[in-house]
JSON list of C-alpha atoms in Angstrom, two decimals:
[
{"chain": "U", "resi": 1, "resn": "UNK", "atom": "CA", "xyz": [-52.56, -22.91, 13.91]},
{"chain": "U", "resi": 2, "resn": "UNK", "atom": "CA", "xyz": [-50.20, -20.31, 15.13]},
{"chain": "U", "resi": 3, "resn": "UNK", "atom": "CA", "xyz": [-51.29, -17.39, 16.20]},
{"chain": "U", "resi": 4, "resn": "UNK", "atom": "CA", "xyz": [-54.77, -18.38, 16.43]},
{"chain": "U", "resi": 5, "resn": "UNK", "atom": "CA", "xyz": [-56.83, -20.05, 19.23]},
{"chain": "U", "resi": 6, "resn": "UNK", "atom": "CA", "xyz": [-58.64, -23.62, 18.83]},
{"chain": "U", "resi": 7, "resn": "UNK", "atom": "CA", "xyz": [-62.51, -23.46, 18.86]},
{"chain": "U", "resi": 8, "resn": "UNK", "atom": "CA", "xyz": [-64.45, -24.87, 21.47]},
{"chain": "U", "resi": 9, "resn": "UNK", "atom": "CA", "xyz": [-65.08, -28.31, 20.87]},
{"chain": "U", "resi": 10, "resn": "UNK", "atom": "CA", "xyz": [-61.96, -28.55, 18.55]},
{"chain": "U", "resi": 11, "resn": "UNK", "atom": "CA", "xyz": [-58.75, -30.39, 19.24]},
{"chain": "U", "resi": 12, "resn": "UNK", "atom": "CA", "xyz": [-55.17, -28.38, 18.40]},
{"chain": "U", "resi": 13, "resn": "UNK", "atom": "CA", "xyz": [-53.43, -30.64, 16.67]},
{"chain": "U", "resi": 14, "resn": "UNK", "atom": "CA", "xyz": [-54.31, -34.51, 15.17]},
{"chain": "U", "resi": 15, "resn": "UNK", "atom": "CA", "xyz": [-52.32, -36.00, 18.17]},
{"chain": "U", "resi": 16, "resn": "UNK", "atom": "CA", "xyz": [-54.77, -34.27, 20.42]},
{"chain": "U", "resi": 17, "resn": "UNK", "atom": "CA", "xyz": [-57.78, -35.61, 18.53]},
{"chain": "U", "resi": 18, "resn": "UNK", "atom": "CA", "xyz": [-56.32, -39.03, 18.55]},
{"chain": "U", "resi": 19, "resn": "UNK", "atom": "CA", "xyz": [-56.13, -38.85, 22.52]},
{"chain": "U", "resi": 20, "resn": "UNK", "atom": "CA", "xyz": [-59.50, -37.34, 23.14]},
{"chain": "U", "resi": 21, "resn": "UNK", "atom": "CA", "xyz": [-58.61, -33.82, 23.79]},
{"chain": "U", "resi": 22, "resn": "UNK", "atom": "CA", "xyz": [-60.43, -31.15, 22.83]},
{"chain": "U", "resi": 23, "resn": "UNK", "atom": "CA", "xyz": [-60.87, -27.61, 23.86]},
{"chain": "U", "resi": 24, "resn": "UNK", "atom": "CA", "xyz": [-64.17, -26.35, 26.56]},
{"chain": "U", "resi": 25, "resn": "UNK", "atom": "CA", "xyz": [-65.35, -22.94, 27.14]},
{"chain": "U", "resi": 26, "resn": "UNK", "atom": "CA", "xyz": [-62.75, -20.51, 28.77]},
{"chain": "U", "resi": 27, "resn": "UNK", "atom": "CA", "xyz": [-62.98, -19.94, 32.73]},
{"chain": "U", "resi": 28, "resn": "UNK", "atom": "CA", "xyz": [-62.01, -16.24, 32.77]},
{"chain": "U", "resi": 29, "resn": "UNK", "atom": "CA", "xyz": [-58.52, -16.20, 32.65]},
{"chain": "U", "resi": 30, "resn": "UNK", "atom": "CA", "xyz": [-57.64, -19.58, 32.00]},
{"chain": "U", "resi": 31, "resn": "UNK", "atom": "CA", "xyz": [-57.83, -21.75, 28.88]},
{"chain": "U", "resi": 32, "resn": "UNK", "atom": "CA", "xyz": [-59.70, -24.80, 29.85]},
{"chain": "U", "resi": 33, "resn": "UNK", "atom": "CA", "xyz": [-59.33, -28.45, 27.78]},
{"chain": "U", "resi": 34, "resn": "UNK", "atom": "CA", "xyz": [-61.35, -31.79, 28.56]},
{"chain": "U", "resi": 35, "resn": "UNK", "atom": "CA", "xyz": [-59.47, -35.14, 27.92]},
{"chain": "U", "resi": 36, "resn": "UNK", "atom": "CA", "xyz": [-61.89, -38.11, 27.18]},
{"chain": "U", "resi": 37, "resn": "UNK", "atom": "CA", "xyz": [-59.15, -40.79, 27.01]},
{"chain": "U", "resi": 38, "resn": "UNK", "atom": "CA", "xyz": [-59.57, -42.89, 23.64]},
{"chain": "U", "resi": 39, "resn": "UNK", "atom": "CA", "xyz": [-57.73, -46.12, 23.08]},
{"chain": "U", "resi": 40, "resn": "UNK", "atom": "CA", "xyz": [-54.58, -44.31, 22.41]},
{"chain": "U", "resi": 41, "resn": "UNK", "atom": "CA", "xyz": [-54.06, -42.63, 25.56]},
{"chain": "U", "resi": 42, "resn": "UNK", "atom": "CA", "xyz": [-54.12, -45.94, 27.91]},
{"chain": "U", "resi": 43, "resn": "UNK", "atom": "CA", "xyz": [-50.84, -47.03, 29.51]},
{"chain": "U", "resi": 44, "resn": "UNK", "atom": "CA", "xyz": [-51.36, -50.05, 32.28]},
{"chain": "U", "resi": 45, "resn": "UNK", "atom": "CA", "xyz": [-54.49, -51.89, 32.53]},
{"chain": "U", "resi": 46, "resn": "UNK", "atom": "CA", "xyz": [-53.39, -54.46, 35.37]},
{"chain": "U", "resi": 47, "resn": "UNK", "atom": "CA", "xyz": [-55.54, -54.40, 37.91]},
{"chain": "U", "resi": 48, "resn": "UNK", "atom": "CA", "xyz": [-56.98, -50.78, 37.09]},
{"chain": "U", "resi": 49, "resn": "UNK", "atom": "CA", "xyz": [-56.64, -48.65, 33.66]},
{"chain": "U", "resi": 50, "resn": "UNK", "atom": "CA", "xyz": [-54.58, -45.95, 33.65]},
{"chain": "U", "resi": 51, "resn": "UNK", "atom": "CA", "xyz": [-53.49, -43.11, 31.30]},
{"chain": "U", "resi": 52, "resn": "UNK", "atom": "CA", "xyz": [-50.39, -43.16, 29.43]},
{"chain": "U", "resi": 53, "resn": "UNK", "atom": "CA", "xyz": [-47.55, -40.33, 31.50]},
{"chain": "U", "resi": 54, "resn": "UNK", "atom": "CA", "xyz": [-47.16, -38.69, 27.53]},
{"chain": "U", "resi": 55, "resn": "UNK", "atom": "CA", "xyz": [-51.32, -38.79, 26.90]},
{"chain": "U", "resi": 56, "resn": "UNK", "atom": "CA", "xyz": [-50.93, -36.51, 30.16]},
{"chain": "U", "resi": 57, "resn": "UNK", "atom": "CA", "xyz": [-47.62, -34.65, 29.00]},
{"chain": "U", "resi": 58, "resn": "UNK", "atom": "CA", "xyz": [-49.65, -33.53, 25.36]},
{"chain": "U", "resi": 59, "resn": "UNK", "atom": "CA", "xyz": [-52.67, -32.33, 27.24]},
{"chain": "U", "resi": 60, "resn": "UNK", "atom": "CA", "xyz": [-50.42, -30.19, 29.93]},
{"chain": "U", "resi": 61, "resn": "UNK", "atom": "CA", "xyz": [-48.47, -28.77, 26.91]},
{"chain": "U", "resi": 62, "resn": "UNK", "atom": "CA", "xyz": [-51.43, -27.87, 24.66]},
{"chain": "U", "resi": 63, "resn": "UNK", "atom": "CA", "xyz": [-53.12, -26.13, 27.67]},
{"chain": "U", "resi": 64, "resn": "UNK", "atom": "CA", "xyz": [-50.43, -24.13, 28.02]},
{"chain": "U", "resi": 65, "resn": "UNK", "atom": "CA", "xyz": [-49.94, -23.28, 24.77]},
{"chain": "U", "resi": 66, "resn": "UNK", "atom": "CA", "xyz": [-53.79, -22.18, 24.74]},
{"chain": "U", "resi": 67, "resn": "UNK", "atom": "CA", "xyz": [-53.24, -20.18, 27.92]},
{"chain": "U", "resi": 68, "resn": "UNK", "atom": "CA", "xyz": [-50.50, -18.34, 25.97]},
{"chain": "U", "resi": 69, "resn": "UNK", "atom": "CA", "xyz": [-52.51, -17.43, 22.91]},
{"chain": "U", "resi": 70, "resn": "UNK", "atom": "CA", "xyz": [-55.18, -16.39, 24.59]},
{"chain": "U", "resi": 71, "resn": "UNK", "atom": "CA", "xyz": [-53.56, -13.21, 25.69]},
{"chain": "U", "resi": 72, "resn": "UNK", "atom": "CA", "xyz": [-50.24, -13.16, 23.38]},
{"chain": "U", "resi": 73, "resn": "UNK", "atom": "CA", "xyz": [-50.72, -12.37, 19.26]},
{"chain": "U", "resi": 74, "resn": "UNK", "atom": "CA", "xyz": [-47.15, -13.52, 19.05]},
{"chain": "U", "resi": 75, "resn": "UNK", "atom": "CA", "xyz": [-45.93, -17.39, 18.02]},
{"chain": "U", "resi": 76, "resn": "UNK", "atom": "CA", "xyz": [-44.86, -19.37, 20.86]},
{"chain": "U", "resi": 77, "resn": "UNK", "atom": "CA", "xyz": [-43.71, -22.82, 21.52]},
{"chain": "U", "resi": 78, "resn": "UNK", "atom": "CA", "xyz": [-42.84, -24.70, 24.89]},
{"chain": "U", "resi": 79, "resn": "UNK", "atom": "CA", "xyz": [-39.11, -24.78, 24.63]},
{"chain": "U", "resi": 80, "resn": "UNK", "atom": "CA", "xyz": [-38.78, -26.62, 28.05]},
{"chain": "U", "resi": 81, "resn": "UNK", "atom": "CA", "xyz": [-41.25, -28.35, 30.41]},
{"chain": "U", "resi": 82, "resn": "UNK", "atom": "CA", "xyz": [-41.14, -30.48, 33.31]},
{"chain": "U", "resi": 83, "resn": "UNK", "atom": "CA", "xyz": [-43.49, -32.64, 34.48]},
{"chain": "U", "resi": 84, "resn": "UNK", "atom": "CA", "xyz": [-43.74, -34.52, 38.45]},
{"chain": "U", "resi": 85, "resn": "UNK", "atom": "CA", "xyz": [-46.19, -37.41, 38.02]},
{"chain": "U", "resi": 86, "resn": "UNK", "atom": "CA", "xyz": [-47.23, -37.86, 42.04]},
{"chain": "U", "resi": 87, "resn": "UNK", "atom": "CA", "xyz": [-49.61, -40.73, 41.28]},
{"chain": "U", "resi": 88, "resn": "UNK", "atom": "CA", "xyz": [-51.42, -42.46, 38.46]},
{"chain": "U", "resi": 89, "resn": "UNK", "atom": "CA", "xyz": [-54.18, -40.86, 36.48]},
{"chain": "U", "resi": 90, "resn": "UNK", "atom": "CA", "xyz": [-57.22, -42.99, 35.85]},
{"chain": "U", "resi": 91, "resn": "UNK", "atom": "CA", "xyz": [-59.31, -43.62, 32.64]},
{"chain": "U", "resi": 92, "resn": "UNK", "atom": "CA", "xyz": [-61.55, -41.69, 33.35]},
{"chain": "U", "resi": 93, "resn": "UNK", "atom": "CA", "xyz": [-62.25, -37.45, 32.00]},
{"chain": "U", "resi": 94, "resn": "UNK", "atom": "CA", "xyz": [-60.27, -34.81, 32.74]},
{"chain": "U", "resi": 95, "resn": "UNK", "atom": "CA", "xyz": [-60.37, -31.16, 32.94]},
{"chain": "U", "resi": 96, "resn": "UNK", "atom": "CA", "xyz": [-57.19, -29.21, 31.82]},
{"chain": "U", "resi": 97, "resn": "UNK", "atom": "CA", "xyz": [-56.90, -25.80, 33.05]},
{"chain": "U", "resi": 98, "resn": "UNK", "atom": "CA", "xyz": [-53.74, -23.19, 32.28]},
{"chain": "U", "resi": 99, "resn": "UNK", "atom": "CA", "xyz": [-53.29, -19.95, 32.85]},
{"chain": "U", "resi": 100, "resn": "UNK", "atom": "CA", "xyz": [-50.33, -17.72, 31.44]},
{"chain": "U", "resi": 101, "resn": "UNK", "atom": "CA", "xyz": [-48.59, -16.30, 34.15]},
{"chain": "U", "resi": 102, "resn": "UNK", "atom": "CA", "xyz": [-45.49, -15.00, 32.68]},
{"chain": "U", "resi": 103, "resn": "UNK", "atom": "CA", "xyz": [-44.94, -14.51, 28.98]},
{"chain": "U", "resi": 104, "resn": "UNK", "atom": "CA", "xyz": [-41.23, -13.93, 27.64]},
{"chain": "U", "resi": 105, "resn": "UNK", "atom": "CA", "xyz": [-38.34, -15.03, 26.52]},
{"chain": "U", "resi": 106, "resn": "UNK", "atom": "CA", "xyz": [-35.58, -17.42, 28.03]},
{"chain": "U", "resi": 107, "resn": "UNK", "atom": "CA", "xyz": [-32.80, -15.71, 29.53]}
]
């Protein structure tokens, strides 16, 4: 899928799919994704459900890469990401939102 950006209502990649991640309608700038958990993206369920950190991780990374497409014709991968969990996400849906900032190469 390089070079190209995912349809609305599509999901990037099969690990996406499996998760429930698929891609909603562009908010001017910024490359918007909605997570509907599935099975696969659960981590604890005692006393509440929560998402799994790396369900979380996959839908940060494929925003971004999404953000980046939208405005770059070149191929791009994350090389390096960090992530700061503050608290727990809950099974619930989520809206992903990324916008490219700075496009480039690591120095």
């Amino acid at each position: 899928m390089t070079g190209q950006r995912t349809p609305d209502g599509a999901s990037a990649a099969p690990l996406d799919a499996a998760l429930g991640l698929t891609r909603a309608p562009d908010e001017g700038d910024a490359a918007v994704l909605r997570l509907e958990p599935s099975d696969l993206a659960v981590g604890a369920t005692d006393p509440v459900t929560y998402l799994h950190g790396g369900a979380l991780a996959t839908a940060i990374d494929t925003a971004a890469w999404e953000a980046i497409v939208r405005v770059s014709d070149d191929s791009w991968v994350v090389a390096d990401m960090r992530i700061d969990f503050v608290r727990l996400a809950r099974n619930e849906p989520h809206r992903v939102r990324s916008t490219a900032r700075k496009i480039g190469h690591a120095q």
